[in-house]
Structure formats: structure tokens, C-alpha cells
PDB file of N, CA and C in Angstrom:
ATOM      1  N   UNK Y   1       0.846  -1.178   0.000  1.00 45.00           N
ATOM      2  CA  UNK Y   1       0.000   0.000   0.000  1.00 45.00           C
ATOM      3  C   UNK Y   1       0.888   1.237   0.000  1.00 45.00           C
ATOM      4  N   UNK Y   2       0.497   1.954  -0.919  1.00 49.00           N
ATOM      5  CA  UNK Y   2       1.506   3.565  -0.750  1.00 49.00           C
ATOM      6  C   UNK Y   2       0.451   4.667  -0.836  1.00 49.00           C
ATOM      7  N   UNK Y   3       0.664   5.311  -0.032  1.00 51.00           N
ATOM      8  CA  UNK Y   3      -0.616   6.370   0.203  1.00 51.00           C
ATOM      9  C   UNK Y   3       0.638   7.503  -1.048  1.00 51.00           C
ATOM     10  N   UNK Y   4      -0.050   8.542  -1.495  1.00 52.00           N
ATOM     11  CA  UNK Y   4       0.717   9.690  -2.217  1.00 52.00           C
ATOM     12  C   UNK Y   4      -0.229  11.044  -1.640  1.00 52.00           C
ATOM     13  N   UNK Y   5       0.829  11.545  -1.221  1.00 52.00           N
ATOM     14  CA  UNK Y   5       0.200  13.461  -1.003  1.00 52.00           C
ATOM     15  C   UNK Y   5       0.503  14.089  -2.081  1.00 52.00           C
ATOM     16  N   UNK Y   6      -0.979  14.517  -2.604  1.00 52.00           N
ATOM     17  CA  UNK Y   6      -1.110  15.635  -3.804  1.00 52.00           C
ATOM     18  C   UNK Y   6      -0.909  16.763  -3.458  1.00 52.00           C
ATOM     19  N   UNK Y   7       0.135  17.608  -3.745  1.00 54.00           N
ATOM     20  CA  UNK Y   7       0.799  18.700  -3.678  1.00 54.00           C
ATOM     21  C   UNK Y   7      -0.515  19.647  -4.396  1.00 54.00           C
ATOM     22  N   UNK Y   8      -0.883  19.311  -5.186  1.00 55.00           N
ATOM     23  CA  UNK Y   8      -1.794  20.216  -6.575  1.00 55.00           C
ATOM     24  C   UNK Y   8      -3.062  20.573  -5.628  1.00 55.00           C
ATOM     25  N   UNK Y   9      -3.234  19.666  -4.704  1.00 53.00           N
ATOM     26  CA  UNK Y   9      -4.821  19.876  -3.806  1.00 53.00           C
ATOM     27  C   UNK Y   9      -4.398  21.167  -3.226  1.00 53.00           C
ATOM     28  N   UNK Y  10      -3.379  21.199  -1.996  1.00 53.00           N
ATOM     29  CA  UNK Y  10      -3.030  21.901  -0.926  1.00 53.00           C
ATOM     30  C   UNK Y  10      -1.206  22.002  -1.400  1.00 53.00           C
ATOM     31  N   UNK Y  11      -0.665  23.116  -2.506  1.00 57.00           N
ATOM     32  CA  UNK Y  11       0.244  23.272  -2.634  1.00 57.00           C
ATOM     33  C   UNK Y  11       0.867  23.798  -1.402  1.00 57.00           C
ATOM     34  N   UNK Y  12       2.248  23.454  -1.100  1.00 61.00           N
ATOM     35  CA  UNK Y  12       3.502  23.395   0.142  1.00 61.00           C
ATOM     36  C   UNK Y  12       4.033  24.913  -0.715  1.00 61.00           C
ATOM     37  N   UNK Y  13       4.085  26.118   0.001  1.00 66.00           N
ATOM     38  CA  UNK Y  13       4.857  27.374  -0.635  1.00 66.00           C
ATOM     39  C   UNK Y  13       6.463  27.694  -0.145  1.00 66.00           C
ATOM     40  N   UNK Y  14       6.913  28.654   0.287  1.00 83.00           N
ATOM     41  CA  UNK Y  14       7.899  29.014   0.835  1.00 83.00           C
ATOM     42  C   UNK Y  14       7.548  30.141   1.752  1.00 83.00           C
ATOM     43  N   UNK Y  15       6.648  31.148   0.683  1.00 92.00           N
ATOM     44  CA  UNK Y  15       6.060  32.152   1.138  1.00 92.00           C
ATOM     45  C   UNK Y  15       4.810  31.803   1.783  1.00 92.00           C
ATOM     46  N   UNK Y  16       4.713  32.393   3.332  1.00 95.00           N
ATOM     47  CA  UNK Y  16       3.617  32.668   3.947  1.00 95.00           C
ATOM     48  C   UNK Y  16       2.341  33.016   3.342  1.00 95.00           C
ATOM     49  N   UNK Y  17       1.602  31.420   3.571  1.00 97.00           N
ATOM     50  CA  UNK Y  17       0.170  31.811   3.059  1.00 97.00           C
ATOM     51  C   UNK Y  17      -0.406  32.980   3.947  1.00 97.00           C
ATOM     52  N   UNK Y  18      -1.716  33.520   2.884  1.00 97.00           N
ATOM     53  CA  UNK Y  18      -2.394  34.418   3.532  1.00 97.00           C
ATOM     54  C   UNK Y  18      -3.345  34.579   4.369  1.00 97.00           C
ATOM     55  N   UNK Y  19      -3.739  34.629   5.430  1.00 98.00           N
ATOM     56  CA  UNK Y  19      -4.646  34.859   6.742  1.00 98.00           C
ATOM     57  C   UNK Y  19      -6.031  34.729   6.098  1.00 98.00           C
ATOM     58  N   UNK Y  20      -7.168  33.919   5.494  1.00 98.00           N
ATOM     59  CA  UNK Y  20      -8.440  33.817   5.595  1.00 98.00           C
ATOM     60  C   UNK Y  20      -8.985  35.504   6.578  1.00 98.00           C
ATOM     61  N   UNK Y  21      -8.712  35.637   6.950  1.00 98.00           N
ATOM     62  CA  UNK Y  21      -8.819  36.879   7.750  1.00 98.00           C
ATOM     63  C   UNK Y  21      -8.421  38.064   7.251  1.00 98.00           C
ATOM     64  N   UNK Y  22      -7.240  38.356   6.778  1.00 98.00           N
ATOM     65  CA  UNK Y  22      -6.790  39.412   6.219  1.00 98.00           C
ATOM     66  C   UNK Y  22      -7.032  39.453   4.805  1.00 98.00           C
ATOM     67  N   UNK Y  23      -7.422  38.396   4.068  1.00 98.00           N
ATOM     68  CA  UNK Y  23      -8.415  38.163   2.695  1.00 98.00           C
ATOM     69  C   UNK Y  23      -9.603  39.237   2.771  1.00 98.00           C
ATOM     70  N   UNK Y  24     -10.385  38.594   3.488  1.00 98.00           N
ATOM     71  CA  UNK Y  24     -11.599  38.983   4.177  1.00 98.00           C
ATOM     72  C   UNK Y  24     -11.390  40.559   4.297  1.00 98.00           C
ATOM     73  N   UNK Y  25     -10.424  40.988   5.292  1.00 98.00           N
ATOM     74  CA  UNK Y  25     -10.113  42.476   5.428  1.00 98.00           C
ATOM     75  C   UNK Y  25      -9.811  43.448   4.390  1.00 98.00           C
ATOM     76  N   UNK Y  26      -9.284  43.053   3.513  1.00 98.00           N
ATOM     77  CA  UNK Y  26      -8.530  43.503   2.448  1.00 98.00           C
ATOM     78  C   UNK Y  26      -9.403  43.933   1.025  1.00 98.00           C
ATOM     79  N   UNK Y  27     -10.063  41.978   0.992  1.00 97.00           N
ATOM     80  CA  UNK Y  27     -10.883  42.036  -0.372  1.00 97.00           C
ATOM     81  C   UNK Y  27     -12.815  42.797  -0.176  1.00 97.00           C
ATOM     82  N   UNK Y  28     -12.987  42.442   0.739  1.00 98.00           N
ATOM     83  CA  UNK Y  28     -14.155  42.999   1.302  1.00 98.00           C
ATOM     84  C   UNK Y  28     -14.228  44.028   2.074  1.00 98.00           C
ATOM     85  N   UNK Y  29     -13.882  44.571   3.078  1.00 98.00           N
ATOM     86  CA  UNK Y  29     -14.060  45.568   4.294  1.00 98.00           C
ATOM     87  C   UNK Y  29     -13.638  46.999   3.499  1.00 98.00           C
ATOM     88  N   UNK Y  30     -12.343  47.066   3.119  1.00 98.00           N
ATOM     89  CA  UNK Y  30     -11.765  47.970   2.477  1.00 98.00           C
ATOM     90  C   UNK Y  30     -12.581  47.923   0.781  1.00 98.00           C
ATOM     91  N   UNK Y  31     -12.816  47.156  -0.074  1.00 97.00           N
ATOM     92  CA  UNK Y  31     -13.448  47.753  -1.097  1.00 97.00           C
ATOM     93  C   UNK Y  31     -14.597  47.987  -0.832  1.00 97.00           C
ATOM     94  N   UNK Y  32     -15.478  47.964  -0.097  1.00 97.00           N
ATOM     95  CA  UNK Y  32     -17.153  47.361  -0.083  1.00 97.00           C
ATOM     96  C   UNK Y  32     -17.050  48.846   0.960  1.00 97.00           C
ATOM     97  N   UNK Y  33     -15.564  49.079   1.857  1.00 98.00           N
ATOM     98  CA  UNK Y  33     -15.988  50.550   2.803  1.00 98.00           C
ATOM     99  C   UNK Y  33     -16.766  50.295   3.829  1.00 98.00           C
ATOM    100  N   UNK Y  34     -16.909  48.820   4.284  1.00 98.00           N
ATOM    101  CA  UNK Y  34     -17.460  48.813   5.560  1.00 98.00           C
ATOM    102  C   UNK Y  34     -16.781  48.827   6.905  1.00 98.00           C
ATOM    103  N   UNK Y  35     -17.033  49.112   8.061  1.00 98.00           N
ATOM    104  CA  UNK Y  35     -16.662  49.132   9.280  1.00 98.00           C
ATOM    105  C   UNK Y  35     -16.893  47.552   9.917  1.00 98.00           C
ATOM    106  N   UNK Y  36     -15.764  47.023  10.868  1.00 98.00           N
ATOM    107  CA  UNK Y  36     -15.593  45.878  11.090  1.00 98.00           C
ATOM    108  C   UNK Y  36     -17.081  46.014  11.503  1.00 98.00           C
ATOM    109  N   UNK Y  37     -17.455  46.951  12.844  1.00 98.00           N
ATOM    110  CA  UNK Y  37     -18.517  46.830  13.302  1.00 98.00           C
ATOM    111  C   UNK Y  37     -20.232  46.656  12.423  1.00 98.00           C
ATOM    112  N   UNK Y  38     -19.970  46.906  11.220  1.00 98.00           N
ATOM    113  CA  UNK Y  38     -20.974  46.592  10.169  1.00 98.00           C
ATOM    114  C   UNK Y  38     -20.895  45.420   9.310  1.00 98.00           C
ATOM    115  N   UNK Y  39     -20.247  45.229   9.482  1.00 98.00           N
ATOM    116  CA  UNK Y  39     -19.566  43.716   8.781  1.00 98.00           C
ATOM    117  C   UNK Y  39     -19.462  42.533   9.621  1.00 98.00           C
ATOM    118  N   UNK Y  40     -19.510  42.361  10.728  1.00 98.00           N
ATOM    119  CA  UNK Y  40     -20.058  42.280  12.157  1.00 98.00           C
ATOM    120  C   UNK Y  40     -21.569  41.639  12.227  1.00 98.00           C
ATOM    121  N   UNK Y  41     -22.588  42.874  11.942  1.00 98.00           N
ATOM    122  CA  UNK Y  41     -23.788  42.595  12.062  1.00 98.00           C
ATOM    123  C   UNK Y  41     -23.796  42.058  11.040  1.00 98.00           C
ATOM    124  N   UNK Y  42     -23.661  42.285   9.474  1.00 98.00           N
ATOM    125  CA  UNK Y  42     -24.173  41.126   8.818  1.00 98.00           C
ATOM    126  C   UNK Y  42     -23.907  39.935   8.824  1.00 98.00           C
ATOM    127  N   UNK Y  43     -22.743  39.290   9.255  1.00 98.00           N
ATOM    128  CA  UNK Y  43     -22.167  37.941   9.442  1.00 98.00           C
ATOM    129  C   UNK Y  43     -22.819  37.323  10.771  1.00 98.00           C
ATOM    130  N   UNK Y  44     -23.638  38.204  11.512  1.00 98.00           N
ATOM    131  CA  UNK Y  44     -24.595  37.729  12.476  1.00 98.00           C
ATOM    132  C   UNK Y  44     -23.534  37.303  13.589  1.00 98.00           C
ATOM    133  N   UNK Y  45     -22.279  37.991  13.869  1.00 98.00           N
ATOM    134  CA  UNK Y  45     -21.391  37.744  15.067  1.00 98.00           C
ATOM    135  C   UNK Y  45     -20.928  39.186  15.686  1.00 98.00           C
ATOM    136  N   UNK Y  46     -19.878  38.832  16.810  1.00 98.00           N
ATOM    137  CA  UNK Y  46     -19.752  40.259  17.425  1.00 98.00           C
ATOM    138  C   UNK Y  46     -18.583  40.764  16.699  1.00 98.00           C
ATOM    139  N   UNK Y  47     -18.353  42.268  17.047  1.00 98.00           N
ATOM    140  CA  UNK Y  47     -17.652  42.874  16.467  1.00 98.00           C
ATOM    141  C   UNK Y  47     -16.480  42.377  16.670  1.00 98.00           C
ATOM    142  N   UNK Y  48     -15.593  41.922  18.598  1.00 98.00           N
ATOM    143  CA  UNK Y  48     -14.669  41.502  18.831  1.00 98.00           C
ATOM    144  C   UNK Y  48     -14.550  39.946  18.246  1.00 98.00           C
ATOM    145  N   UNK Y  49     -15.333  39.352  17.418  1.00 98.00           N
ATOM    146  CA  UNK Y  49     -15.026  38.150  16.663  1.00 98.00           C
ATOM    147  C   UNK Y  49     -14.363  38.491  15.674  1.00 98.00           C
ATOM    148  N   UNK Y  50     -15.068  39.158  15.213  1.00 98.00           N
ATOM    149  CA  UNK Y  50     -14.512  39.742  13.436  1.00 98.00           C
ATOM    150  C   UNK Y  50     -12.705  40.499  13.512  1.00 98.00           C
ATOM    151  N   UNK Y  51     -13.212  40.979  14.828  1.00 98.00           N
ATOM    152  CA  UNK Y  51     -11.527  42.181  14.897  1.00 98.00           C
ATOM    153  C   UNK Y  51     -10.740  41.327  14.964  1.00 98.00           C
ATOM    154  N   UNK Y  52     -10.547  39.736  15.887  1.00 98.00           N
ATOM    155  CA  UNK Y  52      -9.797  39.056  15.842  1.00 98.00           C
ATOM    156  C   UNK Y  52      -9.620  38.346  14.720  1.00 98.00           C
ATOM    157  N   UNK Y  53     -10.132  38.162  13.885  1.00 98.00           N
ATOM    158  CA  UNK Y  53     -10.050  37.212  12.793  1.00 98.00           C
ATOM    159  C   UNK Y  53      -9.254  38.362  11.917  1.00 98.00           C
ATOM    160  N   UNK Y  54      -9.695  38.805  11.561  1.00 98.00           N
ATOM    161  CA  UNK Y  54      -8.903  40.074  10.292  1.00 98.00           C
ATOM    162  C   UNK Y  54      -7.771  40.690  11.069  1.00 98.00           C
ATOM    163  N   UNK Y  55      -7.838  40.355  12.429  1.00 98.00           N
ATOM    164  CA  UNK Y  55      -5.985  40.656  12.765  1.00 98.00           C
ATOM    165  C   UNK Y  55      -5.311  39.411  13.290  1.00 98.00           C
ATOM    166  N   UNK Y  56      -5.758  38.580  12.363  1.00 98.00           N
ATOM    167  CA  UNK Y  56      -5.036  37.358  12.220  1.00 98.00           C
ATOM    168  C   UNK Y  56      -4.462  36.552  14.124  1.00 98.00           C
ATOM    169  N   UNK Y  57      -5.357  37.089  14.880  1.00 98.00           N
ATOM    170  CA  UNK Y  57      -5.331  36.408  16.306  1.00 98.00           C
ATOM    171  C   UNK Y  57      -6.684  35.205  16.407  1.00 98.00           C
ATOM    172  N   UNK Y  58      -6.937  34.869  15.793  1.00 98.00           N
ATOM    173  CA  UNK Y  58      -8.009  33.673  15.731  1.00 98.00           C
ATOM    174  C   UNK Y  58      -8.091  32.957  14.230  1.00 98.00           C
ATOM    175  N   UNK Y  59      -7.728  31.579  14.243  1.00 98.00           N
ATOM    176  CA  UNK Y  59      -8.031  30.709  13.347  1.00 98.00           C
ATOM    177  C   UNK Y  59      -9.793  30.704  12.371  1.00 98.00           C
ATOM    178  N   UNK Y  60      -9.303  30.357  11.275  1.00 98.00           N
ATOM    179  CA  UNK Y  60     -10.900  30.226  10.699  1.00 98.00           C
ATOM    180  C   UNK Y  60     -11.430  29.165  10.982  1.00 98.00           C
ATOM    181  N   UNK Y  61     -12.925  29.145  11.553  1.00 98.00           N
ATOM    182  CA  UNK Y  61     -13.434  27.943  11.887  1.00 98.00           C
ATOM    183  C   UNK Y  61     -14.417  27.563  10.727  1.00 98.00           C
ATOM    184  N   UNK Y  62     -14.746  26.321  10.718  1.00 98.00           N
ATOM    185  CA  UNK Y  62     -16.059  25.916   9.358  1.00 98.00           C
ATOM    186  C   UNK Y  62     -17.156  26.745  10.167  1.00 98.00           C
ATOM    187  N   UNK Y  63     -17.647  27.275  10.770  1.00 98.00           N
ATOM    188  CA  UNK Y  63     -18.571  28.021  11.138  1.00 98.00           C
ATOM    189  C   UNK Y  63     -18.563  29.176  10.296  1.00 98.00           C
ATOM    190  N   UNK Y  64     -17.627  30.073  10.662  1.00 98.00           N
ATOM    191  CA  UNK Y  64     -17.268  31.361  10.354  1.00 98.00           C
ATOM    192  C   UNK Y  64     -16.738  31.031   9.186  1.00 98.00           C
ATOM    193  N   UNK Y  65     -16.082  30.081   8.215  1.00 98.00           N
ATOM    194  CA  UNK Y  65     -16.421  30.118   6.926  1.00 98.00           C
ATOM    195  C   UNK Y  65     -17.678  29.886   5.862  1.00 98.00           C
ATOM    196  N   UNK Y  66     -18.627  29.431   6.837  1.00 98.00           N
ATOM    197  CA  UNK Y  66     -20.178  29.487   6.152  1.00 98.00           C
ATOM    198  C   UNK Y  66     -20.470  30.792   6.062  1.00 98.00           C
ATOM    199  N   UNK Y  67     -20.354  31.575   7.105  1.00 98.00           N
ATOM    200  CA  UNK Y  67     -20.889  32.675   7.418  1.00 98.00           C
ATOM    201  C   UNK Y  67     -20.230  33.979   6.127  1.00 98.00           C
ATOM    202  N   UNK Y  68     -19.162  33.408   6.240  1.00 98.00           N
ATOM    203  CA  UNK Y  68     -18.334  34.632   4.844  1.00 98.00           C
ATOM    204  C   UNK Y  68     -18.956  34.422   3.731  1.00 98.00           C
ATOM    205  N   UNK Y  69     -18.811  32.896   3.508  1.00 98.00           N
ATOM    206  CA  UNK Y  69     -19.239  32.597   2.217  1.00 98.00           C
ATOM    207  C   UNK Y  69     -20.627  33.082   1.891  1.00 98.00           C
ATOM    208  N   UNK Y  70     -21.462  33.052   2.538  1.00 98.00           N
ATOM    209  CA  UNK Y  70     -22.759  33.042   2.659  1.00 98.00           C
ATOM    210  C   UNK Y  70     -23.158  34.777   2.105  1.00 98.00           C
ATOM    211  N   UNK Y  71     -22.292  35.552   3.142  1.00 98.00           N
ATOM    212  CA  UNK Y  71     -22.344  36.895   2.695  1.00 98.00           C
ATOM    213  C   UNK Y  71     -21.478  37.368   1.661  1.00 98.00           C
ATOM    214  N   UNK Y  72     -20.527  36.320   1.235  1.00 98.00           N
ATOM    215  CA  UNK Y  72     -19.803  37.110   0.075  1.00 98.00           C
ATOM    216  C   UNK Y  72     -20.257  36.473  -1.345  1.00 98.00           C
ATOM    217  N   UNK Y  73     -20.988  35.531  -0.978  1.00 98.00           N
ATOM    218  CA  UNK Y  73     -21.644  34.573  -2.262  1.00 98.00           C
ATOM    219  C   UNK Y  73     -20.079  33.465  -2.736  1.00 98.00           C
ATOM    220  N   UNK Y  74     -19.717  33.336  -2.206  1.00 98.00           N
ATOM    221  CA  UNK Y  74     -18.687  32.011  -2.257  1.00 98.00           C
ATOM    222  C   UNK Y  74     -18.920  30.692  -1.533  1.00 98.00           C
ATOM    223  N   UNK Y  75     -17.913  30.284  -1.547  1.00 98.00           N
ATOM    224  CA  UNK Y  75     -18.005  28.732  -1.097  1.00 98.00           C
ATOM    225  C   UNK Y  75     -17.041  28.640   0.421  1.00 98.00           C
ATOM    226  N   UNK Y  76     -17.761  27.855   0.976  1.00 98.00           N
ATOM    227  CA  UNK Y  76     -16.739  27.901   2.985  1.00 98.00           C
ATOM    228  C   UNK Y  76     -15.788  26.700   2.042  1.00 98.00           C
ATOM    229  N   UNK Y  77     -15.791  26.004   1.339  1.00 98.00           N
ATOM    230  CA  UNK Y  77     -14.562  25.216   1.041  1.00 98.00           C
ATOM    231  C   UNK Y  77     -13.543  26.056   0.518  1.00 98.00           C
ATOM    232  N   UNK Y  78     -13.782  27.244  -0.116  1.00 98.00           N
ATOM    233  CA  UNK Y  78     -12.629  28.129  -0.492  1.00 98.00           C
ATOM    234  C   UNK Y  78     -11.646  28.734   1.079  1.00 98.00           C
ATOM    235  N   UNK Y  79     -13.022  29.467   1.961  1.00 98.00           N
ATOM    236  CA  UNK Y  79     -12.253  29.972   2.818  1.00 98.00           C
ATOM    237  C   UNK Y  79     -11.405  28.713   4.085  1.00 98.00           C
ATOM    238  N   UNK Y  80     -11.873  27.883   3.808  1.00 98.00           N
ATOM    239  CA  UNK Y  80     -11.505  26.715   4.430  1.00 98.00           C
ATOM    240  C   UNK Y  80      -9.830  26.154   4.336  1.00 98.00           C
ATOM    241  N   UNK Y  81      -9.438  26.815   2.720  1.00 98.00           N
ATOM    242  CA  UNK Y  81      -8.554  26.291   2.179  1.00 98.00           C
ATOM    243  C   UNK Y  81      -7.459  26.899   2.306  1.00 98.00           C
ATOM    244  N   UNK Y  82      -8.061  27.920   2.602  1.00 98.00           N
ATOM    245  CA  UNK Y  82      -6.938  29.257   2.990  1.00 98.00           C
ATOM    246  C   UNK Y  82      -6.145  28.950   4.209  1.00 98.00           C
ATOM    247  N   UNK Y  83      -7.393  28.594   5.250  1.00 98.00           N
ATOM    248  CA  UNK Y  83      -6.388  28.519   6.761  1.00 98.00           C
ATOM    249  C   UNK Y  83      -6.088  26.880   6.634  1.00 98.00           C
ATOM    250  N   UNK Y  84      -6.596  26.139   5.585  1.00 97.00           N
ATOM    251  CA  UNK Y  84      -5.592  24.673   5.849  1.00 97.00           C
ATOM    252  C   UNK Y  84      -4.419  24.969   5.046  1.00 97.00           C
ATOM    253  N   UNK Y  85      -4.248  25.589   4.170  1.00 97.00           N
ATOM    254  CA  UNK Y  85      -3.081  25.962   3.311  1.00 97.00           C
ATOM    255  C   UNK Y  85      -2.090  27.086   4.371  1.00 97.00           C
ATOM    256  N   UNK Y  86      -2.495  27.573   5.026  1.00 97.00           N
ATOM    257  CA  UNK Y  86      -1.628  28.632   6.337  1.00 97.00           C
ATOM    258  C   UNK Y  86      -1.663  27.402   7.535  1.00 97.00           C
ATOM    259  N   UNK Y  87      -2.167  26.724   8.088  1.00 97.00           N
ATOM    260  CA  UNK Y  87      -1.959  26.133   9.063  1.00 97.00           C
ATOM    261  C   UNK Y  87      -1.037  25.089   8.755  1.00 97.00           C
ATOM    262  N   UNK Y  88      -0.779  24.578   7.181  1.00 95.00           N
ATOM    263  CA  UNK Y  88       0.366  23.205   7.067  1.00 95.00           C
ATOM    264  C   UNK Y  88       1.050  24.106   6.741  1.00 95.00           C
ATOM    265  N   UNK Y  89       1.292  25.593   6.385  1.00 95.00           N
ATOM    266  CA  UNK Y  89       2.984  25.754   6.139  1.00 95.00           C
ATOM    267  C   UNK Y  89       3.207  26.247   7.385  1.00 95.00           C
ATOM    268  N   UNK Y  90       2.523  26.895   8.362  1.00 95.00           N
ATOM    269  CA  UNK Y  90       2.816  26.953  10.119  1.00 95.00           C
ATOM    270  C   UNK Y  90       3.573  25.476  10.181  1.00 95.00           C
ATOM    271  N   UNK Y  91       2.963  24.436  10.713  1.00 94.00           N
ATOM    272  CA  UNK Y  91       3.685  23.483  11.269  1.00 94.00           C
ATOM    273  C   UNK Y  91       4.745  23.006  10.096  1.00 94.00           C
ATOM    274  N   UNK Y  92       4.673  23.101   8.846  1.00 92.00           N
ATOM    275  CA  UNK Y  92       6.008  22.888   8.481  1.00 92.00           C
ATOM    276  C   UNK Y  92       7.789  23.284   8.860  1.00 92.00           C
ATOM    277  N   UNK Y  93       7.330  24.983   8.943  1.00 92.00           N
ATOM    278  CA  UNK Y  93       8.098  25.667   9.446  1.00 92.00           C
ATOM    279  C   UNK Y  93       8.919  25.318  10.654  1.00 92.00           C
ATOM    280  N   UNK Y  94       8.067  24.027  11.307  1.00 91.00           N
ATOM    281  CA  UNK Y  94       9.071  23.179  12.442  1.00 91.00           C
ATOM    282  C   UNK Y  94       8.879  22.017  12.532  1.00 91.00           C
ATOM    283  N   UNK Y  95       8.776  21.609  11.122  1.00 88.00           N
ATOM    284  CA  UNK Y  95       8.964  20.308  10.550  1.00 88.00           C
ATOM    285  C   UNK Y  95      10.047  19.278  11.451  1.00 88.00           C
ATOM    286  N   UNK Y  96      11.363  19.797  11.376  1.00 87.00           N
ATOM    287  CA  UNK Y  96      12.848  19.500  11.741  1.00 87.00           C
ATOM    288  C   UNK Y  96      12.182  18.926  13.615  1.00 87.00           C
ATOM    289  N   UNK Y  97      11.583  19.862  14.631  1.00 92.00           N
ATOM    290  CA  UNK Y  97      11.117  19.845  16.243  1.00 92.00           C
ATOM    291  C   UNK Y  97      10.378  18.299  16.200  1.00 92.00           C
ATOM    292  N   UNK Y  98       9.551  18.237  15.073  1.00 90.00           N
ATOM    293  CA  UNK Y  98       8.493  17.035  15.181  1.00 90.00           C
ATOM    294  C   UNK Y  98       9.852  15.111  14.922  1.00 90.00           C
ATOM    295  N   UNK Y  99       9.344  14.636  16.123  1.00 90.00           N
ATOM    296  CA  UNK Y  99       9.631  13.470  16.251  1.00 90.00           C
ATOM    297  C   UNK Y  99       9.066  12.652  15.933  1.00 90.00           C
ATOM    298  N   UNK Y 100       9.489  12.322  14.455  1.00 89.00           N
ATOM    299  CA  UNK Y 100       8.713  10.940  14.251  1.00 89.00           C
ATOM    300  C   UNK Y 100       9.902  10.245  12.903  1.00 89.00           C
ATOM    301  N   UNK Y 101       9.235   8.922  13.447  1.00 88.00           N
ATOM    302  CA  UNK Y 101       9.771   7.641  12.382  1.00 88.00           C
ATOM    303  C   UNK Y 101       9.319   7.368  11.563  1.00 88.00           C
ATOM    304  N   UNK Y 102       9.742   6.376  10.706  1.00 87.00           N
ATOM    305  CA  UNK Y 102       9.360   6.036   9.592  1.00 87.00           C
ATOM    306  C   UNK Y 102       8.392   4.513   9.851  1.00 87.00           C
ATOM    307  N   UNK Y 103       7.321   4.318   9.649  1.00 89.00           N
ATOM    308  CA  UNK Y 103       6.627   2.769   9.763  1.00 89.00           C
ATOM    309  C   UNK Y 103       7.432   1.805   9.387  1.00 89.00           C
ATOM    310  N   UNK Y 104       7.421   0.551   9.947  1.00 89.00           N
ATOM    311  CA  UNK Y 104       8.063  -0.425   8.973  1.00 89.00           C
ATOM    312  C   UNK Y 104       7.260  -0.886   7.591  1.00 89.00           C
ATOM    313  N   UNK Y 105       8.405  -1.216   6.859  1.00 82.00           N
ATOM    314  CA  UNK Y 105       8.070  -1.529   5.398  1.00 82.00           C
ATOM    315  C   UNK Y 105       6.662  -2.368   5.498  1.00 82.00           C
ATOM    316  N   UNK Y 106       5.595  -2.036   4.405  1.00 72.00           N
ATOM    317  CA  UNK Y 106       4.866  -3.494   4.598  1.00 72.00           C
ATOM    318  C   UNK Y 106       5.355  -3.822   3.536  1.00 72.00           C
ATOM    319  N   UNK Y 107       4.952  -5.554   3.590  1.00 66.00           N
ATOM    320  CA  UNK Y 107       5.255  -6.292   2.285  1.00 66.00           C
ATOM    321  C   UNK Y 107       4.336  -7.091   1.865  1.00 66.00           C
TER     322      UNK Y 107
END
């Protein structure tokens, strides 16, 4: 049995993926001209949810990627992909710390 990791699904970068959060901040808040606190009420959460997420101090959850998607007319598997694509090059980055072996061969 050989399992293979598709690189093409969830490409490995060098450069720091981008924050699902600071997406959000950037592509929406700033063109659209809304205030976190209005952007806030429509996503039906509090303001101190939203502030943390767009300053990249809170992870994206599948919750709060329904909720974007929903208001931005996209898909939560997009924003989903963002923080699994930032969360494997995080722990890569201390790839070398992680202790582990190799299985024995099957045959």
C-alpha cells in the first residue's frame, strides 16, 4: 500500500500563506468601505469576533467560513482552504522539532 500526497490539492509554498482573515479584510471591508462593526452585524457575530479574525489572532473555523461565504456569495470550502493551506505551512516551518519515524516496510 503507498498512500501519495497531492501537492496540486493543498500546494507546500515558501512564502507565507495568507490569513483567511486578512483576505476577508482587504478584499471585502476595504473595497465594499465597511466598518468591522458593520460587517459584524451582517455575518450575524460580534464585532470583537470579526476584529480578531482580520488581525489574524483567531483561526478560521467551518462556522465562520459558512458565514463569509454566505455573505460574500462564495463557497466555505474556499475559505476553508486558505487557513488549511496557512496552518500546514505553520507546522512545516518546524517540521525538523516534530519526532517521528518512519513505519516499517509493509510487504
Amino acid at each position: 500500500m503507498k498512500i501519495i500526497i497531492r501537492e496540486d490539492i493543498v500546494p507546500i509554498t515558501k512564502r507565507k500563506p495568507t490569513h483567511p482573515g486578512v483576505f476577508f479584510r482587504e478584499t471585502y471591508l476595504k473595497e465594499l468601505n465597511l466598518s468591522v462593526t458593520k460587517a459584524a452585524q451582517y455575518l450575524g457575530i460580534t464585532r470583537k469576533t470579526l476584529s480578531m479574525l482580520i488581525n489574524e489572532k483567531q483561526s478560521l473555523s467551518p462556522e465562520m467560513a459558512l458565514r463569509i461565504a454566505k455573505a460574500t456569495q462564495t463557497t466555505p470550502e474556499s475559505w476553508l482552504e486558505m487557513q488549511e493551506r496557512l496552518d500546514l505551512w505553520k507546522v512545516m516551518q518546524r517540521e525538523k522539532e516534530l519526532n517521528v519515524k518512519l513505519f516499517p516496510v509493509l510487504c
